[in-house]
Amino acid sequence: MWSKWMSYPLWGRVLIGLVLGLLAGLVLHYGIGGETGPVIAETWIKPFGDAFVRLIQMLVIPLIFATIVAGVIAMGDPKKLGSLGGKAVSLYFLTTIFAVSLGMLIGNLIKPGAGVDYSSASGDAQSDVLQKLENAAQKSRSFKDQLLEIIPTNPMEALSTANVLSVIFFAVMLGIGILAAGEKAKSVSRFFEEASVVVQKLTMIVMETAPIGVFALMAWVMGTQGMGLVINLSKLALALYLACILHMLFVYGGLVRIVMGLPLKRFYGGMLDAMGVAFSTSSSNATLPVTIACVEKNLGVKPSVASSVLPLGATINMDGTAIYLGIVATFAAQALGIELTMANFFMIGFTAAMASIGTAGIPSASLFLASTVLAVFGVTEAQALLIIAFIFPFDRLLDMMRTVTNICGDAAVTTFVAKSQGDFDEEIFRSEATRITNV
Ligand code: ASP
């Protein structure tokens, strides 16, 4: 039985975990029902999901740090880094612009906010949201400050507080230093090369627990919320899922199929593990080790590119989030009866793109940034609070899909950058095998 189970590729086991988790959650919510079902989901099942999320989060900083240093060393020439970074950032930005425009377009076509009685947002949800909005406001700093903070005054602190952009910055600098030292730093250089192999192995070991983690997270979400998730916000969910699928098919599809001339089926086939983990954890940061493994092992991107471009993407590139913010803005305008002008659309697009760059890759991060986008067309704070409190209880379902889109966007851009730099193995991309199962 066990060896049969283990003979399935990992993505198959993750998918089985996902479907079984969904069914188990529905049984808990409707079969056992009442108070008991959700309580079992929350107290007895969720901890397994939390443990899985913590296990992969544990790897994020060591993985980024070791693999970026090793990646810069492997690149051999610091000049290559400049063109790599330039291409990645421009393409990340370009896909985000497509995403937010598509979000607003679909939001206008489907009209998820028309006729919604958002004033039903409960008092509890409102005070919960108010608290979270205050936290978000405290944390949001000016763009200039954020840019400065990329340079860590204390690299150890950046590592210990998991400040991804500062860790990337320090790792790149360290790699350049090691390259510059040449022969004299031979053993330091070998240390990082070997350390990166070790953390990648560790990722594979942790990923073996993914089917259980994914099962537990799905059972928890469905067990505590049931199908109410789908029904209450059905139009908003429909708009978001549709826009994300279109974006994945046409924008990433265009990039992979038309610009790069590669089969799209293989792209998504190779990303299945990461998509399953993103869907169930709703966190691009937590999914990062798996995304890196998929992109290197199944899509044929060289580690030096994958390990630097993907962490950057997980932090600044969030197309699913940009789509979502565009849709929420149209949703709010419709619910509040505000006619949007062309200038409004332009401002929403710009603010939503900026907000998606500033969103952390953790669950529900962007919902609390939505008020900044709503403010640009005159939504008052009190109205924004109502809208956010209305969406908040069901946000998980929306978050799952936008996180999947977020990580696929990172992978598509990374593959493009790798191919254009000559750091790409097409044979691996085209082959059917999934290579991330063997520990
Ligand atoms: N949960 C999303 C992510 O981690 C961010 C968001 O849109 O809330 O990618």
Coordinates of C-alpha atoms in Angstrom, one line a residue, residues 65-67 69-70 73 174 178 187-197:
F65 CA 20.5 32.9 1.1
A66 CA 22.5 29.8 0.2
T67 CA 21.2 29.4 -3.4
V69 CA 25.2 33.2 -3.1
A70 CA 25.9 29.9 -4.9
I73 CA 29.2 32.4 -7.9
L174 CA 28.3 38.4 -0.7
I178 CA 33.4 35.9 -3.1
S187 CA 36.6 27.2 0.4
V188 CA 34.0 29.8 1.2
S189 CA 32.8 29.4 -2.4
R190 CA 32.6 25.6 -2.1
F191 CA 30.8 26.0 1.2
F192 CA 28.0 27.9 -0.4
E193 CA 27.8 25.6 -3.4
E194 CA 27.5 22.6 -1.1
A195 CA 25.1 24.4 1.3
S196 CA 22.7 25.1 -1.6
V197 CA 22.6 21.4 -2.5

